[in-house]
mmCIF file of C-alpha atoms in Angstrom:
data_model
loop_
_atom_site.group_PDB
_atom_site.id
_atom_site.type_symbol
_atom_site.label_atom_id
_atom_site.label_comp_id
_atom_site.label_asym_id
_atom_site.label_seq_id
_atom_site.Cartn_x
_atom_site.Cartn_y
_atom_site.Cartn_z
ATOM 1 C CA MET A 25 6.805 11.594 17.257
ATOM 2 C CA LEU A 26 4.718 8.333 17.220
ATOM 3 C CA ASN A 27 5.206 5.535 19.472
ATOM 4 C CA TYR A 28 6.768 2.699 17.804
ATOM 5 C CA VAL A 29 8.142 -0.875 18.135
ATOM 6 C CA GLU A 30 10.985 -2.126 16.275
ATOM 7 C CA TYR A 31 11.816 -5.701 15.300
ATOM 8 C CA GLY A 32 14.818 -7.263 13.169
ATOM 9 C CA THR A 33 16.934 -4.087 13.662
ATOM 10 C CA GLU A 34 19.986 -6.145 13.042
ATOM 11 C CA HIS A 35 18.927 -6.536 9.272
ATOM 12 C CA GLY A 36 19.982 -3.803 6.763
ATOM 13 C CA GLY A 37 18.087 -2.779 3.556
ATOM 14 C CA THR A 38 14.630 -1.054 3.308
ATOM 15 C CA PRO A 39 12.763 -1.147 6.602
ATOM 16 C CA LEU A 40 8.978 -1.817 6.695
ATOM 17 C CA LEU A 41 6.507 0.245 8.583
ATOM 18 C CA ILE A 42 3.147 -1.128 9.582
ATOM 19 C CA ALA A 43 0.215 1.224 10.210
ATOM 20 C CA HIS A 44 -2.682 -0.193 12.086
ATOM 21 C CA GLY A 45 -6.480 0.408 11.515
ATOM 22 C CA LEU A 46 -9.046 2.354 13.708
ATOM 23 C CA PHE A 47 -9.125 1.349 17.373
ATOM 24 C CA GLY A 48 -5.823 -0.912 16.689
ATOM 25 C CA SER A 49 -2.451 -0.404 18.031
ATOM 26 C CA ALA A 50 1.218 -1.671 17.204
ATOM 27 C CA ARG A 51 0.706 -4.648 19.616
ATOM 28 C CA ASN A 52 -2.083 -6.030 17.320
ATOM 29 C CA TRP A 53 0.557 -6.544 14.652
ATOM 30 C CA GLY A 54 3.210 -7.876 16.912
ATOM 31 C CA VAL A 55 2.998 -11.583 15.729
ATOM 32 C CA ILE A 56 3.075 -10.642 12.122
ATOM 33 C CA ALA A 57 5.791 -8.004 12.589
ATOM 34 C CA LYS A 58 8.126 -10.493 14.542
ATOM 35 C CA ARG A 59 7.763 -13.128 11.782
ATOM 36 C CA LEU A 60 8.459 -10.615 8.860
ATOM 37 C CA ALA A 61 11.596 -9.401 10.966
ATOM 38 C CA ASP A 62 13.293 -12.651 10.317
ATOM 39 C CA THR A 63 14.810 -10.901 7.092
ATOM 40 C CA ARG A 64 14.094 -7.355 7.435
ATOM 41 C CA HIS A 65 13.677 -4.261 9.848
ATOM 42 C CA VAL A 66 10.099 -3.855 10.769
ATOM 43 C CA ILE A 67 8.473 -0.963 12.611
ATOM 44 C CA ALA A 68 5.120 -1.119 13.947
ATOM 45 C CA VAL A 69 3.431 2.370 14.945
ATOM 46 C CA ASP A 70 0.689 3.445 17.211
ATOM 47 C CA MET A 71 -1.115 5.957 15.089
ATOM 48 C CA ARG A 72 -2.136 9.195 16.818
ATOM 49 C CA ASN A 73 -4.847 9.050 19.405
ATOM 50 C CA HIS A 74 -4.073 5.176 19.765
ATOM 51 C CA GLY A 75 -2.001 3.067 22.176
ATOM 52 C CA GLN A 76 1.138 4.915 23.574
ATOM 53 C CA SER A 77 1.182 7.697 21.022
ATOM 54 C CA ASP A 78 0.170 11.239 21.829
ATOM 55 C CA PHE A 79 -3.445 12.236 22.235
ATOM 56 C CA GLY A 80 -4.448 15.403 20.374
ATOM 57 C CA ASN A 81 -7.334 17.216 18.877
ATOM 58 C CA SER A 82 -6.629 16.440 15.134
ATOM 59 C CA HIS A 83 -7.245 13.136 13.309
ATOM 60 C CA THR A 84 -6.968 13.817 9.620
ATOM 61 C CA TYR A 85 -5.363 11.745 7.054
ATOM 62 C CA GLU A 86 -2.912 14.709 6.154
ATOM 63 C CA ASP A 87 -1.839 14.830 9.639
ATOM 64 C CA MET A 88 -1.510 11.089 10.074
ATOM 65 C CA ALA A 89 0.467 10.912 7.075
ATOM 66 C CA ALA A 90 2.799 13.554 8.229
ATOM 67 C CA ASP A 91 3.243 11.438 11.345
ATOM 68 C CA LEU A 92 4.474 8.538 9.362
ATOM 69 C CA ALA A 93 6.804 10.668 7.365
ATOM 70 C CA GLU A 94 8.447 11.800 10.456
ATOM 71 C CA VAL A 95 8.900 8.122 11.624
ATOM 72 C CA ILE A 96 10.413 7.083 8.237
ATOM 73 C CA ARG A 97 12.834 10.105 8.144
ATOM 74 C CA THR A 98 13.820 9.062 11.793
ATOM 75 C CA VAL A 99 14.641 5.482 10.911
ATOM 76 C CA GLY A 100 16.321 5.873 7.525
ATOM 77 C CA GLY A 101 14.617 8.073 5.086
ATOM 78 C CA GLN A 102 12.683 5.487 2.976
ATOM 79 C CA ALA A 103 10.415 2.455 3.853
ATOM 80 C CA ASP A 104 8.284 0.037 2.627
ATOM 81 C CA VAL A 105 4.882 0.745 4.065
ATOM 82 C CA LEU A 106 2.000 -1.690 4.963
ATOM 83 C CA GLY A 107 -1.287 0.015 6.108
ATOM 84 C CA HIS A 108 -4.462 -1.623 6.993
ATOM 85 C CA SER A 109 -7.954 0.098 7.033
ATOM 86 C CA MET A 110 -7.306 3.560 8.457
ATOM 87 C CA GLY A 111 -3.702 2.767 8.148
ATOM 88 C CA GLY A 112 -4.013 1.888 4.582
ATOM 89 C CA LYS A 113 -5.644 5.276 4.046
ATOM 90 C CA THR A 114 -2.927 7.138 5.748
ATOM 91 C CA ALA A 115 -0.313 4.986 3.832
ATOM 92 C CA MET A 116 -1.817 6.003 0.479
ATOM 93 C CA MET A 117 -1.811 9.627 1.661
ATOM 94 C CA LEU A 118 1.795 9.464 2.528
ATOM 95 C CA ALA A 119 2.699 7.882 -0.713
ATOM 96 C CA LEU A 120 0.964 10.511 -2.788
ATOM 97 C CA THR A 121 2.258 13.544 -0.696
ATOM 98 C CA TRP A 122 5.786 12.240 -0.059
ATOM 99 C CA PRO A 123 6.617 9.630 -2.806
ATOM 100 C CA ASP A 124 10.384 9.694 -2.120
ATOM 101 C CA LEU A 125 9.779 8.325 1.258
ATOM 102 C CA VAL A 126 7.844 5.170 0.020
ATOM 103 C CA ARG A 127 9.618 2.428 -1.956
ATOM 104 C CA ARG A 128 6.793 -0.094 -2.013
ATOM 105 C CA LEU A 129 3.069 0.148 -0.678
ATOM 106 C CA ILE A 130 0.769 -2.593 0.677
ATOM 107 C CA VAL A 131 -2.737 -1.506 1.082
ATOM 108 C CA ALA A 132 -4.626 -4.050 3.101
ATOM 109 C CA ASP A 133 -8.495 -4.074 2.539
ATOM 110 C CA ILE A 134 -9.291 -0.330 1.927
ATOM 111 C CA ALA A 135 -9.726 1.934 -1.006
ATOM 112 C CA PRO A 136 -9.018 5.609 -1.394
ATOM 113 C CA VAL A 137 -12.837 6.267 -1.108
ATOM 114 C CA GLY A 138 -15.316 7.560 1.513
ATOM 115 C CA TYR A 139 -17.490 4.825 3.360
ATOM 116 C CA GLY A 140 -20.874 5.158 5.113
ATOM 117 C CA HIS A 141 -20.277 2.773 8.268
ATOM 118 C CA THR A 142 -19.528 5.152 11.050
ATOM 119 C CA GLN A 143 -17.925 3.382 13.784
ATOM 120 C CA THR A 144 -19.289 5.786 16.514
ATOM 121 C CA PRO A 145 -21.481 3.173 18.014
ATOM 122 C CA LEU A 146 -18.210 1.270 19.064
ATOM 123 C CA ILE A 147 -17.017 4.446 20.807
ATOM 124 C CA ASP A 148 -20.491 4.719 22.559
ATOM 125 C CA ALA A 149 -20.029 1.001 23.779
ATOM 126 C CA MET A 150 -16.619 1.533 25.112
ATOM 127 C CA GLU A 151 -17.344 4.784 26.970
ATOM 128 C CA ALA A 152 -20.547 3.047 28.434
ATOM 129 C CA LEU A 153 -18.423 0.605 30.376
ATOM 130 C CA ASP A 154 -18.060 1.481 34.145
ATOM 131 C CA LEU A 155 -14.398 0.785 34.365
ATOM 132 C CA ALA A 156 -14.458 1.434 38.090
ATOM 133 C CA THR A 157 -16.411 -1.749 38.397
ATOM 134 C CA ILE A 158 -14.138 -3.882 35.861
ATOM 135 C CA THR A 159 -11.549 -6.134 37.645
ATOM 136 C CA SER A 160 -10.740 -8.420 34.648
ATOM 137 C CA ARG A 161 -10.685 -8.469 30.889
ATOM 138 C CA GLN A 162 -13.211 -11.344 31.052
ATOM 139 C CA GLY A 163 -15.441 -8.968 33.036
ATOM 140 C CA ALA A 164 -14.837 -6.328 30.564
ATOM 141 C CA ASP A 165 -15.872 -8.794 27.754
ATOM 142 C CA THR A 166 -19.120 -9.869 29.517
ATOM 143 C CA ALA A 167 -20.251 -6.226 30.056
ATOM 144 C CA LEU A 168 -19.247 -5.094 26.495
ATOM 145 C CA ALA A 169 -21.298 -8.070 25.045
ATOM 146 C CA ASN A 170 -24.407 -6.122 25.955
ATOM 147 C CA THR A 171 -23.677 -3.705 23.105
ATOM 148 C CA VAL A 172 -21.057 -5.300 20.922
ATOM 149 C CA PRO A 173 -22.507 -8.827 20.125
ATOM 150 C CA GLU A 174 -19.582 -10.100 18.038
ATOM 151 C CA ALA A 175 -16.881 -11.955 20.112
ATOM 152 C CA GLY A 176 -14.041 -10.968 17.575
ATOM 153 C CA VAL A 177 -14.840 -7.281 17.717
ATOM 154 C CA ARG A 178 -14.970 -7.321 21.513
ATOM 155 C CA ALA A 179 -11.513 -9.120 21.613
ATOM 156 C CA PHE A 180 -10.086 -6.325 19.165
ATOM 157 C CA LEU A 181 -11.458 -3.518 21.256
ATOM 158 C CA LEU A 182 -10.374 -4.856 24.522
ATOM 159 C CA GLN A 183 -6.714 -5.113 23.443
ATOM 160 C CA SER A 184 -6.838 -1.159 23.872
ATOM 161 C CA LEU A 185 -8.119 -1.510 27.500
ATOM 162 C CA ASP A 186 -5.521 -0.916 29.986
ATOM 163 C CA LEU A 187 -6.591 -2.490 33.409
ATOM 164 C CA ARG A 188 -3.287 -1.634 35.104
ATOM 165 C CA ALA A 189 -3.621 2.110 34.800
ATOM 166 C CA ASP A 190 -4.733 4.033 37.641
ATOM 167 C CA PRO A 191 -7.486 4.959 37.025
ATOM 168 C CA LYS A 192 -8.163 2.197 34.360
ATOM 169 C CA ALA A 193 -8.346 3.570 30.778
ATOM 170 C CA TRP A 194 -8.800 3.000 27.133
ATOM 171 C CA ARG A 195 -5.547 3.506 25.205
ATOM 172 C CA LEU A 196 -7.730 5.386 22.507
ATOM 173 C CA ASN A 197 -8.693 9.114 22.481
ATOM 174 C CA HIS A 198 -12.452 8.562 22.159
ATOM 175 C CA THR A 199 -13.163 12.382 22.034
ATOM 176 C CA ALA A 200 -10.892 13.043 18.977
ATOM 177 C CA LEU A 201 -11.908 9.956 17.089
ATOM 178 C CA ARG A 202 -15.597 10.772 17.600
ATOM 179 C CA ALA A 203 -14.995 14.269 16.422
ATOM 180 C CA HIS A 204 -13.194 13.180 13.276
ATOM 181 C CA MET A 205 -15.344 10.069 12.641
ATOM 182 C CA ASP A 206 -16.324 11.680 9.186
ATOM 183 C CA ALA A 207 -12.688 12.240 8.197
ATOM 184 C CA VAL A 208 -11.780 8.698 9.203
ATOM 185 C CA ILE A 209 -14.501 6.942 7.195
ATOM 186 C CA GLY A 210 -13.964 9.525 4.335
ATOM 187 C CA PHE A 211 -10.991 10.511 2.235
ATOM 188 C CA PRO A 212 -9.534 13.701 1.039
ATOM 189 C CA ALA A 213 -9.903 14.843 -2.627
ATOM 190 C CA LEU A 214 -6.777 13.573 -4.537
ATOM 191 C CA GLY A 215 -6.593 15.937 -7.437
ATOM 192 C CA ASP A 216 -3.844 14.878 -9.896
ATOM 193 C CA GLN A 217 -1.554 13.186 -7.191
ATOM 194 C CA ILE A 218 0.210 10.143 -8.326
ATOM 195 C CA PHE A 219 2.389 7.494 -6.742
ATOM 196 C CA ASP A 220 3.983 5.559 -9.684
ATOM 197 C CA GLY A 221 5.652 3.007 -7.480
ATOM 198 C CA PRO A 222 4.925 -0.610 -6.761
ATOM 199 C CA VAL A 223 1.559 -1.058 -4.958
ATOM 200 C CA PHE A 224 -0.407 -4.047 -3.786
ATOM 201 C CA PHE A 225 -3.973 -3.937 -2.826
ATOM 202 C CA LEU A 226 -4.480 -7.024 -0.710
ATOM 203 C CA SER A 227 -8.132 -7.790 0.336
ATOM 204 C CA GLY A 228 -10.228 -10.274 2.090
ATOM 205 C CA ALA A 229 -12.296 -12.311 -0.441
ATOM 206 C CA THR A 230 -15.258 -12.035 2.039
ATOM 207 C CA SER A 231 -14.894 -8.166 2.469
ATOM 208 C CA ASP A 232 -16.606 -5.620 0.248
ATOM 209 C CA TYR A 233 -14.204 -2.678 0.990
ATOM 210 C CA VAL A 234 -12.359 -2.750 -1.984
ATOM 211 C CA ARG A 235 -14.745 -3.190 -4.963
ATOM 212 C CA PRO A 236 -14.368 -3.587 -8.638
ATOM 213 C CA GLU A 237 -15.918 -0.123 -9.201
ATOM 214 C CA HIS A 238 -12.966 1.385 -7.114
ATOM 215 C CA ARG A 239 -10.382 -0.041 -9.386
ATOM 216 C CA PRO A 240 -10.509 2.963 -11.863
ATOM 217 C CA LEU A 241 -9.868 5.488 -9.231
ATOM 218 C CA ILE A 242 -7.150 3.455 -7.737
ATOM 219 C CA LYS A 243 -5.404 3.054 -11.037
ATOM 220 C CA THR A 244 -5.502 6.750 -11.689
ATOM 221 C CA HIS A 245 -3.544 7.673 -8.682
ATOM 222 C CA PHE A 246 -1.664 4.401 -8.333
ATOM 223 C CA PRO A 247 -1.060 3.327 -12.037
ATOM 224 C CA ALA A 248 1.249 0.388 -11.043
ATOM 225 C CA ALA A 249 -1.415 -1.021 -8.575
ATOM 226 C CA ARG A 250 -1.691 -4.807 -8.437
ATOM 227 C CA PHE A 251 -4.690 -6.597 -6.686
ATOM 228 C CA ALA A 252 -5.257 -9.861 -4.824
ATOM 229 C CA LYS A 253 -7.973 -11.549 -2.442
ATOM 230 C CA ILE A 254 -7.117 -13.878 0.340
ATOM 231 C CA PRO A 255 -9.845 -16.700 0.198
ATOM 232 C CA GLY A 256 -11.827 -17.105 3.503
ATOM 233 C CA ALA A 257 -10.692 -13.849 4.974
ATOM 234 C CA GLY A 258 -12.689 -10.706 5.799
ATOM 235 C CA HIS A 259 -11.709 -7.201 6.592
ATOM 236 C CA TRP A 260 -9.321 -8.292 9.326
ATOM 237 C CA LEU A 261 -7.565 -10.356 6.871
ATOM 238 C CA HIS A 262 -4.277 -10.452 8.862
ATOM 239 C CA ALA A 263 -6.130 -11.920 11.820
ATOM 240 C CA ASP A 264 -8.313 -14.202 9.858
ATOM 241 C CA LYS A 265 -5.649 -15.683 7.670
ATOM 242 C CA PRO A 266 -2.285 -14.470 9.190
ATOM 243 C CA ARG A 267 -0.102 -17.223 7.348
ATOM 244 C CA GLU A 268 -1.654 -16.437 4.000
ATOM 245 C CA PHE A 269 -1.364 -12.714 4.722
ATOM 246 C CA GLU A 270 2.270 -12.912 5.569
ATOM 247 C CA ALA A 271 3.151 -15.167 2.576
ATOM 248 C CA ALA A 272 1.535 -12.540 0.160
ATOM 249 C CA VAL A 273 3.324 -9.623 1.871
ATOM 250 C CA ARG A 274 6.617 -11.473 1.480
ATOM 251 C CA VAL A 275 6.214 -12.267 -2.256
ATOM 252 C CA PHE A 276 5.523 -8.661 -2.931
ATOM 253 C CA LEU A 277 7.999 -7.019 -0.772
ATOM 254 C CA ASP A 278 10.834 -9.480 -2.258
ATOM 255 C CA ALA A 279 9.755 -9.070 -5.833
#
């Protein structure tokens, strides 16, 4: 069972499950989850090999979708599902494999296709830090800047650094993520699988992860798919424009 954090447990109705992207965790979604929990039950998970969830050897979309299915069966048997990037691919695989578990699906800035941008250099950068000499998050940021120049990316990665652990450690299974990087940036062949429920592909306007040429494939497997872009947002659209992201999610879920 994945580790997960619940908000708004006093509300009835269909819960919302949130699946984060690569190198993320449930805590990355805490602010948005709390805000959405004013009217609904929200569950934010740590995906396998991330956060407080179990570390293992496998990191395929089939296995990650099965993880989400287990959580949904535990919390009520059906959920609305929001997934970003790797979590979005997992959410799509879940909906195609167990459509009865998903009422509405929100896919944040990702398509059901393979990409060429390996994230292995970020694993290299994290592993290169001598954690024994790191005494503060600022110190870790300074050291990481030698290999990761983007301040926003460093801040994101450092949310998974546990300086209170003994010994200090990353809450990421770098070994498994490195071994399965091709699977993470790829996507399994879908065959004739279809999810015909409501689907919202919400993207950042400055991101190129969901392209016009992806739409025919998306519509083949998600015939009810709708598309929208958030102006001024990139791939991390929920962090770039959190209020606009939240508003778009609410409109779709409440339709």
